[in-house]
PDB file of C-alpha atoms in Angstrom:
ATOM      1  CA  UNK A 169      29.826  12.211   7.260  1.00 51.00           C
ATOM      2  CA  UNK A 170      30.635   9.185   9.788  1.00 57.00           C
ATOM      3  CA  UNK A 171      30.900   6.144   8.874  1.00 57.00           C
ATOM      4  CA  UNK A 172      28.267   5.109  10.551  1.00 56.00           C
ATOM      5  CA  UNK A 173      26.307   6.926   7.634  1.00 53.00           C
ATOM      6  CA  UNK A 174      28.674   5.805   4.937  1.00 54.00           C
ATOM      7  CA  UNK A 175      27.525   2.581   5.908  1.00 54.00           C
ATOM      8  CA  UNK A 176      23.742   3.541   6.632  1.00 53.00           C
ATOM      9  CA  UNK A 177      24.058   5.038   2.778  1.00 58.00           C
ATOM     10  CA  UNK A 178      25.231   2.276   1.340  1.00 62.00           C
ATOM     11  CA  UNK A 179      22.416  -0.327   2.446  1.00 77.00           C
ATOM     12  CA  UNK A 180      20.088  -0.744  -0.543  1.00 80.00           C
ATOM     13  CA  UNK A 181      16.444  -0.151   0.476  1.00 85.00           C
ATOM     14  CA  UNK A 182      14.295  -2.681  -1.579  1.00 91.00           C
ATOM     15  CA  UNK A 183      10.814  -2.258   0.234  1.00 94.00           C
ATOM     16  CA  UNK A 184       9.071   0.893   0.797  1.00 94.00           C
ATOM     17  CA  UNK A 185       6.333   0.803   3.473  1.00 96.00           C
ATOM     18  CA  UNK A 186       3.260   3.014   2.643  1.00 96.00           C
ATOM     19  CA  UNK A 187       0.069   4.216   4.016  1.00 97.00           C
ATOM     20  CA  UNK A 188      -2.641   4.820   1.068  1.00 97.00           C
ATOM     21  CA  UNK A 189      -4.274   7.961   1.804  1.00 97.00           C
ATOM     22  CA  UNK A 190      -8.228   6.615   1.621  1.00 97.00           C
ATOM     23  CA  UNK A 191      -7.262   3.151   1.390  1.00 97.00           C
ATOM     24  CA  UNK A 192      -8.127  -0.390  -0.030  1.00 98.00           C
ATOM     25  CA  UNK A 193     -12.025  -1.282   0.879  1.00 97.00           C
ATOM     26  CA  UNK A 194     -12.734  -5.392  -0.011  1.00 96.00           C
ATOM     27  CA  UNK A 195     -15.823  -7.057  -0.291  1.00 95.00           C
ATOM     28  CA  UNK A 196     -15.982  -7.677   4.010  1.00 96.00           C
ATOM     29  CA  UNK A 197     -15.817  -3.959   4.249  1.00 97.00           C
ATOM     30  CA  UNK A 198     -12.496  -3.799   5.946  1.00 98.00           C
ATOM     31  CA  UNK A 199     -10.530  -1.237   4.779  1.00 98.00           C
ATOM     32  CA  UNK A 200      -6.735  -1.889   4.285  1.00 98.00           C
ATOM     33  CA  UNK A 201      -4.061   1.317   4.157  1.00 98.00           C
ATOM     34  CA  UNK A 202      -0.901   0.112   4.885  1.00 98.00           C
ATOM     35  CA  UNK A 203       1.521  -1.432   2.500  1.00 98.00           C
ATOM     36  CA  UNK A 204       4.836  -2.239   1.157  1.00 98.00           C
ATOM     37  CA  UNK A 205       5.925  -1.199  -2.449  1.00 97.00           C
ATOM     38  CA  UNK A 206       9.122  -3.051  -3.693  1.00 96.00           C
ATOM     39  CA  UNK A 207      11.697  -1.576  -6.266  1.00 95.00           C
ATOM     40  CA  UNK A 208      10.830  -2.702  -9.730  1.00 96.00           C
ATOM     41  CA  UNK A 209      13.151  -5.135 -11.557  1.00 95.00           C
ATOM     42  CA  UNK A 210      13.669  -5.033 -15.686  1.00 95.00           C
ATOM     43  CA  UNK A 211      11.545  -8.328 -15.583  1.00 96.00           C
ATOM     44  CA  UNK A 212       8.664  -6.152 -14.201  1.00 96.00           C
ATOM     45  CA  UNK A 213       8.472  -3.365 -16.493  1.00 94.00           C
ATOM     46  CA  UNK A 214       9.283  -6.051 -19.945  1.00 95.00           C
ATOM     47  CA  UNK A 215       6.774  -7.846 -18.817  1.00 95.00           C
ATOM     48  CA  UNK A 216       4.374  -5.284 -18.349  1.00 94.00           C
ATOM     49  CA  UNK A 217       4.787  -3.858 -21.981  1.00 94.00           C
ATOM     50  CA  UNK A 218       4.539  -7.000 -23.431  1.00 95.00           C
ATOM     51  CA  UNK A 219       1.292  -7.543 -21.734  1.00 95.00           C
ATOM     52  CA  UNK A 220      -1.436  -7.621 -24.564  1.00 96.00           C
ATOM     53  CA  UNK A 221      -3.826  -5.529 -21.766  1.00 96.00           C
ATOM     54  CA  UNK A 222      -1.177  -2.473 -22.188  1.00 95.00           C
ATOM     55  CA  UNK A 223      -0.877  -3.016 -25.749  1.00 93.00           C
ATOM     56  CA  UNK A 224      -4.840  -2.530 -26.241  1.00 96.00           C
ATOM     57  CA  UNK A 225      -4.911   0.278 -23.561  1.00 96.00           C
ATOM     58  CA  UNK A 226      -1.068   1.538 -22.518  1.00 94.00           C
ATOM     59  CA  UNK A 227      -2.927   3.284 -19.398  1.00 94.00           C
ATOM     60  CA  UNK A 228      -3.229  -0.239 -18.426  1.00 96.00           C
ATOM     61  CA  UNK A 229       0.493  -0.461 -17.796  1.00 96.00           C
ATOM     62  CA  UNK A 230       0.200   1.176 -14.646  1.00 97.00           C
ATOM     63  CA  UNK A 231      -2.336  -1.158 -12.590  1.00 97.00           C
ATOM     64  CA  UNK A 232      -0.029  -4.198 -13.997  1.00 97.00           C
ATOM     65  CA  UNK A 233       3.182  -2.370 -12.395  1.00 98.00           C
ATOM     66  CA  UNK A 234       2.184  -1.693  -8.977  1.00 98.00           C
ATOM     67  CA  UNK A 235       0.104  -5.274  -8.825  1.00 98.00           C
ATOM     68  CA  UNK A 236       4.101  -6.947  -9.428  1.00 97.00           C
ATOM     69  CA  UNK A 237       5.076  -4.195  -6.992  1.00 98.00           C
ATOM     70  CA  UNK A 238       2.582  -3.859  -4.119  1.00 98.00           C
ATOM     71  CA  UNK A 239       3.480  -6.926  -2.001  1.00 98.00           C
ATOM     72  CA  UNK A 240       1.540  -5.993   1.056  1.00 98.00           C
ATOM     73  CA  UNK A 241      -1.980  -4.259   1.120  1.00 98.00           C
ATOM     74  CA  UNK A 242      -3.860  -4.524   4.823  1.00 98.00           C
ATOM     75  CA  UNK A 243      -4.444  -8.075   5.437  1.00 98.00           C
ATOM     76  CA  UNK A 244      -5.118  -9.264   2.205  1.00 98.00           C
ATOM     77  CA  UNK A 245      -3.387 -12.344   0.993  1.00 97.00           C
ATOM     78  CA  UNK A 246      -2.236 -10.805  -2.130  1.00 96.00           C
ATOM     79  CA  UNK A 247      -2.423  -7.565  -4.335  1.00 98.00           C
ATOM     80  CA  UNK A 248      -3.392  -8.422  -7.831  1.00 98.00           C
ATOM     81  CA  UNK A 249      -4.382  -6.376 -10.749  1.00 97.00           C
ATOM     82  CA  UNK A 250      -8.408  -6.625  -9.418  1.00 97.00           C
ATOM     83  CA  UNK A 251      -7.099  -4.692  -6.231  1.00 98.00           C
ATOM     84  CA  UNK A 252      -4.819  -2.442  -7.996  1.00 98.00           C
ATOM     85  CA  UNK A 253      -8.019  -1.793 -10.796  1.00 98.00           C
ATOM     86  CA  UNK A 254     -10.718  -1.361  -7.375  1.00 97.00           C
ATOM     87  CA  UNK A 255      -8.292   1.599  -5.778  1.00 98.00           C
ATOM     88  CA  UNK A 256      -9.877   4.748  -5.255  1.00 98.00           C
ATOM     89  CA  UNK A 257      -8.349   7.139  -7.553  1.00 97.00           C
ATOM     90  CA  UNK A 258      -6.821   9.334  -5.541  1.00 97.00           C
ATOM     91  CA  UNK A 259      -5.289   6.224  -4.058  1.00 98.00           C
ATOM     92  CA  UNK A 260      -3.935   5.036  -7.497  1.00 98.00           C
ATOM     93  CA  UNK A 261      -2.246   9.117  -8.159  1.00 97.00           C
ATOM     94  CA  UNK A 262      -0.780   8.351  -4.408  1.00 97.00           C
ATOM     95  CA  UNK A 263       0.667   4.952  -5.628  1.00 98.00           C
ATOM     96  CA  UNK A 264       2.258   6.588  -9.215  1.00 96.00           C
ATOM     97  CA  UNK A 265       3.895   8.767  -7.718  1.00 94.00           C
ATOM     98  CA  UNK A 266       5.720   6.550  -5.212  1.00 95.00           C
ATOM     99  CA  UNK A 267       6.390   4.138  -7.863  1.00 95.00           C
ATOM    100  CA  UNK A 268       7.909   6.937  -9.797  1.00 93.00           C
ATOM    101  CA  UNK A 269      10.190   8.474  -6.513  1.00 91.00           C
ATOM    102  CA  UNK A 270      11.430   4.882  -5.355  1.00 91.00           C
ATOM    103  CA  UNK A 271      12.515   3.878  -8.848  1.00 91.00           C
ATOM    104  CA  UNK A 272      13.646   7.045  -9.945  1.00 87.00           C
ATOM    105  CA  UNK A 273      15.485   7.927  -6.981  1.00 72.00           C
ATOM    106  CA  UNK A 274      15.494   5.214  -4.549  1.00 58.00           C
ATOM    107  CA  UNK A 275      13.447   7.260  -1.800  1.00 57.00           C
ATOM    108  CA  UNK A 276      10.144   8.651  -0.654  1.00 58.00           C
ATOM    109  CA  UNK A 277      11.226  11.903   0.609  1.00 64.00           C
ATOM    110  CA  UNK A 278      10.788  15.551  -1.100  1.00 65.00           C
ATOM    111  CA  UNK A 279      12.267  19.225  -0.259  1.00 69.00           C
ATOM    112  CA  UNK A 280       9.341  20.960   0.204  1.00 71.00           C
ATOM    113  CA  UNK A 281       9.042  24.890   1.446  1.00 77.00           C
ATOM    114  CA  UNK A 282       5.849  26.523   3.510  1.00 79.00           C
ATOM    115  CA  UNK A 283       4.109  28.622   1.401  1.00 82.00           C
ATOM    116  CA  UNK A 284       3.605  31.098   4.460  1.00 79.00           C
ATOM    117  CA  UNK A 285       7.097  31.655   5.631  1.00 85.00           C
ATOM    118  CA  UNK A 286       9.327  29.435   2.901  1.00 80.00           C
ATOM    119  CA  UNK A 287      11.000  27.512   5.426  1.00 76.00           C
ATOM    120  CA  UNK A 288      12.405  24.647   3.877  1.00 73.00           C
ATOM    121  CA  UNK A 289      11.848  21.111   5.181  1.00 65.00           C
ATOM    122  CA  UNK A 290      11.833  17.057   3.728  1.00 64.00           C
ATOM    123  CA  UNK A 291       8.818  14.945   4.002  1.00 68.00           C
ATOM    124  CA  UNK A 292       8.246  11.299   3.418  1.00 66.00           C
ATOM    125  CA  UNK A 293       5.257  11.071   0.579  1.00 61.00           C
ATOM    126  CA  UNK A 294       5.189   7.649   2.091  1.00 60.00           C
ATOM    127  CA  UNK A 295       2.667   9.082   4.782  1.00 59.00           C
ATOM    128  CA  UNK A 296       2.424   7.477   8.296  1.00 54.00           C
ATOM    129  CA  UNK A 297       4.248   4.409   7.698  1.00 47.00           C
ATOM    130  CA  UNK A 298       6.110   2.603   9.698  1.00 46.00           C
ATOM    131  CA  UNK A 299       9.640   1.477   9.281  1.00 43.00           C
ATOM    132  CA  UNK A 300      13.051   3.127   8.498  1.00 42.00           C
ATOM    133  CA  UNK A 301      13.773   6.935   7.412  1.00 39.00           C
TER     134      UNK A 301
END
């Protein structure tokens, strides 16, 4: 390893570009796929427990995370939990399981092996989206 890596490695990624697989459609029709999710902070998830929503309904726990996380959706001016609530579900399971791999392990790449030949490769669950790798 250089240390040009060394260095590359030790930069903390906060923001995690992503590109929703059906995406975001608001009430003009426009449809909005790209977006940034941020790490979650201890304030976010305490908060989010000791929301009484999630305490009536601890599914609900989810939409509150990702609207304190999703600080970019298309061109809307913000992402709150009426966005998160609208998202097609396949577009929700997308968002999960990002949440999950950034805070868990601080990236959105998985090993992954072709089922036809097993070659093993990485790719970024992110999808299409711009930015660093």
């Amino acid at each position: 390893m250089t240390a040009i890596d060394q260095r590359q490695d030790a930069v903390l990624r906060i923001e995690f570009p992503f590109v929703l697989p059906r995406g975001f459609v608001d009430e003009n029709g426009v449809l909005h796929r790209e977006g940034t999710l941020r790490l979650a902070t201890a304030r976010d998830e305490i908060t989010a427990q000791n929301d009484t929503r999630v305490q009536h309904n601890p599914n609900y726990l989810t939409v509150l995370l990702l609207s304190r996380t999703v600080t970019a959706l298309g061109t809307l001016p913000t992402v709150d939990t009426l966005v998160v609530e609208c998202l097609f579900a396949s577009d929700l399971a997308f968002l999960q399981d990002l949440y999950r791999r950034v805070n868990q392990g601080g990236h959105t790449e998985a090993d992954v092996a072709c089922p036809s030949c097993g070659h093993e490769f990485r790719v970024d669950v992110a999808g299409d989206a711009p930015g660093e790798r």
